[in-house]
PDB file of C-alpha atoms in Angstrom:
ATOM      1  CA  UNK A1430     101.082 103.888  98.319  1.00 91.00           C
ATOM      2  CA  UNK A1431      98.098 101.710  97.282  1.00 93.00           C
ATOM      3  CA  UNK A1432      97.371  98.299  98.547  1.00 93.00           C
ATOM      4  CA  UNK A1433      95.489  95.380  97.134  1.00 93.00           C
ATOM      5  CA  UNK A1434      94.610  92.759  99.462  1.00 94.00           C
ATOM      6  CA  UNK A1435      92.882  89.036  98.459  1.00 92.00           C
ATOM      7  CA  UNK A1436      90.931  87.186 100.653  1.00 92.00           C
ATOM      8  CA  UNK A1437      91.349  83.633  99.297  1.00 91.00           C
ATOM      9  CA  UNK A1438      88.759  80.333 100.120  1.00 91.00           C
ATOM     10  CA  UNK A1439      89.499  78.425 103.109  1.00 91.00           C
ATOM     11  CA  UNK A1440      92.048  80.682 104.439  1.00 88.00           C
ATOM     12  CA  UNK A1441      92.085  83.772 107.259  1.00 86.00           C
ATOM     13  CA  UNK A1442      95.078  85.508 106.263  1.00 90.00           C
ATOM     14  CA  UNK A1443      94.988  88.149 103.484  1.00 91.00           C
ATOM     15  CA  UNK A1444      97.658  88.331 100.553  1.00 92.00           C
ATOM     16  CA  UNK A1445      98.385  91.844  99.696  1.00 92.00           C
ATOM     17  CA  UNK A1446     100.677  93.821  97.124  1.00 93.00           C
ATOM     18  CA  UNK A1447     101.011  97.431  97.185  1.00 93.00           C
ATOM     19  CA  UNK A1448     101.347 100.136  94.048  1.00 93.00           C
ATOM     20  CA  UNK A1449     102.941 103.171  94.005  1.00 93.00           C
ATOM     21  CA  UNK A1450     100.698 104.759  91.267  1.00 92.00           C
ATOM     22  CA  UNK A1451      97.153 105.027  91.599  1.00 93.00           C
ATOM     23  CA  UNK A1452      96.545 104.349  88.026  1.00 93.00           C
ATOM     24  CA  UNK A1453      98.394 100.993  88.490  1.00 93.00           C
ATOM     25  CA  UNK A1454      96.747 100.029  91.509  1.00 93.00           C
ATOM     26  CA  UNK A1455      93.030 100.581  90.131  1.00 94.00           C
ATOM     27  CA  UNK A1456      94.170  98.369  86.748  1.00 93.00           C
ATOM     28  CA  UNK A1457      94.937  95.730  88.387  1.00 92.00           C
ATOM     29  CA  UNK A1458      91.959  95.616  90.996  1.00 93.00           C
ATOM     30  CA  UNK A1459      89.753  95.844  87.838  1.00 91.00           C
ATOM     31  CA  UNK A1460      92.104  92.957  86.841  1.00 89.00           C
ATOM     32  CA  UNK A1461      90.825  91.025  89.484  1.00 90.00           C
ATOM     33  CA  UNK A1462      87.889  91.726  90.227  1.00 90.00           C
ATOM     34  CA  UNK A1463      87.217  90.863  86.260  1.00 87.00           C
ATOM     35  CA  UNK A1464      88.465  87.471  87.068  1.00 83.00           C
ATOM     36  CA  UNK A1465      86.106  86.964  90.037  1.00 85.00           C
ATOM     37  CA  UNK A1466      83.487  87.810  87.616  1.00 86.00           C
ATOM     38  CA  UNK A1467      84.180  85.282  85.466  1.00 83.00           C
ATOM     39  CA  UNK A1468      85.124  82.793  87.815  1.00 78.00           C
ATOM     40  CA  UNK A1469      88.397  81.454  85.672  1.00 74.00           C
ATOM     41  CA  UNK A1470      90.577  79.024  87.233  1.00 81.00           C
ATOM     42  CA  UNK A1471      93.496  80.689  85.343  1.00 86.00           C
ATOM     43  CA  UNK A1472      96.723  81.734  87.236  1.00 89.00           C
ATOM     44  CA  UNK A1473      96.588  85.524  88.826  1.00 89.00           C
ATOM     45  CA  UNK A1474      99.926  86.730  89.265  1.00 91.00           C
ATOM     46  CA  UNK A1475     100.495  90.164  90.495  1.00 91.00           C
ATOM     47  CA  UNK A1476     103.824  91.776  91.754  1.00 92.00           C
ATOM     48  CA  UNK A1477     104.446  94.059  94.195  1.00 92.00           C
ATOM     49  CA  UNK A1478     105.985  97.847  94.107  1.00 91.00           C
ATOM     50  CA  UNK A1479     107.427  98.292  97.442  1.00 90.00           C
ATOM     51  CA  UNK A1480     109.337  95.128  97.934  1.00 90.00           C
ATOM     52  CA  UNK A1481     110.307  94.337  94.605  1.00 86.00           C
ATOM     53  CA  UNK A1482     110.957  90.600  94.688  1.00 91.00           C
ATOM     54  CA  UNK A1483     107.744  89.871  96.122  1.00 91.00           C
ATOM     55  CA  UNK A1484     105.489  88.346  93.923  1.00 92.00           C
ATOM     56  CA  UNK A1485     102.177  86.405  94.530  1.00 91.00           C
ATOM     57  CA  UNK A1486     100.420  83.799  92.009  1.00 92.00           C
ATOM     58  CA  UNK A1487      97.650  81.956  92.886  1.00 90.00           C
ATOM     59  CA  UNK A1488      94.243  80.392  90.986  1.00 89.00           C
ATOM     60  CA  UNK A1489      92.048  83.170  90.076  1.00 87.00           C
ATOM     61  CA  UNK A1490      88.903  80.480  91.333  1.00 88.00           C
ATOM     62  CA  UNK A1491      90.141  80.500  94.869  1.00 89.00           C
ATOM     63  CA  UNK A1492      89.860  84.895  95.692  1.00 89.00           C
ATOM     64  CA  UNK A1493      87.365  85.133  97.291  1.00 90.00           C
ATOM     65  CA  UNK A1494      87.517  88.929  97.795  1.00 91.00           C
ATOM     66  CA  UNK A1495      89.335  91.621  96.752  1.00 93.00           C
ATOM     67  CA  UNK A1496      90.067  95.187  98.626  1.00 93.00           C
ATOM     68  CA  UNK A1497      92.170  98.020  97.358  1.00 93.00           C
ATOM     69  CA  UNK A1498      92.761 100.988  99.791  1.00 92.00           C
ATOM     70  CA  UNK A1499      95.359 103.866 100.079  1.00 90.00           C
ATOM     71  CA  UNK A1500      97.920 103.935 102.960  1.00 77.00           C
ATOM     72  CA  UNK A1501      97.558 106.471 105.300  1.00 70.00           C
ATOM     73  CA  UNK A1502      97.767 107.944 108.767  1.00 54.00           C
ATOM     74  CA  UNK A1503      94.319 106.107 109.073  1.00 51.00           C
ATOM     75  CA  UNK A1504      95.068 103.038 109.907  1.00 50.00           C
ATOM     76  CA  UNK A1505      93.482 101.877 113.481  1.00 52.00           C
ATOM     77  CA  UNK A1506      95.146 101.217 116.565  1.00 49.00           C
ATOM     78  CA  UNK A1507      96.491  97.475 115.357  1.00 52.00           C
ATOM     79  CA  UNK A1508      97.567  99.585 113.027  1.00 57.00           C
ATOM     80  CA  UNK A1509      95.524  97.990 110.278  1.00 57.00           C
ATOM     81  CA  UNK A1510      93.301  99.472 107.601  1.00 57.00           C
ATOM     82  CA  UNK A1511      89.972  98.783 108.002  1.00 56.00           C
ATOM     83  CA  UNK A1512      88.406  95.752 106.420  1.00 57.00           C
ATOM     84  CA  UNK A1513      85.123  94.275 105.157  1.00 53.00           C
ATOM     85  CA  UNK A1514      83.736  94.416 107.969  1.00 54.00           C
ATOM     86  CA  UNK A1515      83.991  96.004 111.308  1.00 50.00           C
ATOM     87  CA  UNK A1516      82.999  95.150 114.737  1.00 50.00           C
ATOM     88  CA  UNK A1517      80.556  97.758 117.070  1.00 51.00           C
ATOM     89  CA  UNK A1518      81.385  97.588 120.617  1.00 54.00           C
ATOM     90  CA  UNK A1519      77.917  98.920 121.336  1.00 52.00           C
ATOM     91  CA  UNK A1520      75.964  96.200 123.203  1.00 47.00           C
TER      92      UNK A1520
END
């Protein structure tokens, strides 16, 4: 299973999908990433695989990031992939 997560403007929590194929998952994260390229204010809408009746739509002008990463055994003790960014405890 393949996630895509957005970051949008102006807001901490992600929105994420996932894909079953990989093929699918990379098409649409070029999708996206296309749009943040461009910078169009057109509506993204993108559905999700595992939980069919999910669907998210929101302006393409407010992602401010997208990720795409393959669920695993991986994931870190929250239990959460890692992200953009990751904090050192070294001091």
């Amino acid at each position: 299973m393949f996630t895509i997560e957005l970051t949008l403007k102006h807001t901490a929590m992600p929105l994420s999908v996932q894909k079953k194929e990989q093929g699918e998952a990379e098409a649409l994260y070029n999708s996206l990433t296309e749009g943040l390229r461009s910078g169009s204010g057109q509506l993204v809408e993108v559905a999700c695989d595992q939980q069919p009746h999910k669907r998210i739509s929101v302006l393409g002008s407010e992602i401010a990031a997208v990720q795409i990463f393959e669920k695993s055994g991986t994931a870190t003790a929250s239990g959460r992939p890692p992200g953009f960014f990751a904090l050192s405890s070294d001091q």
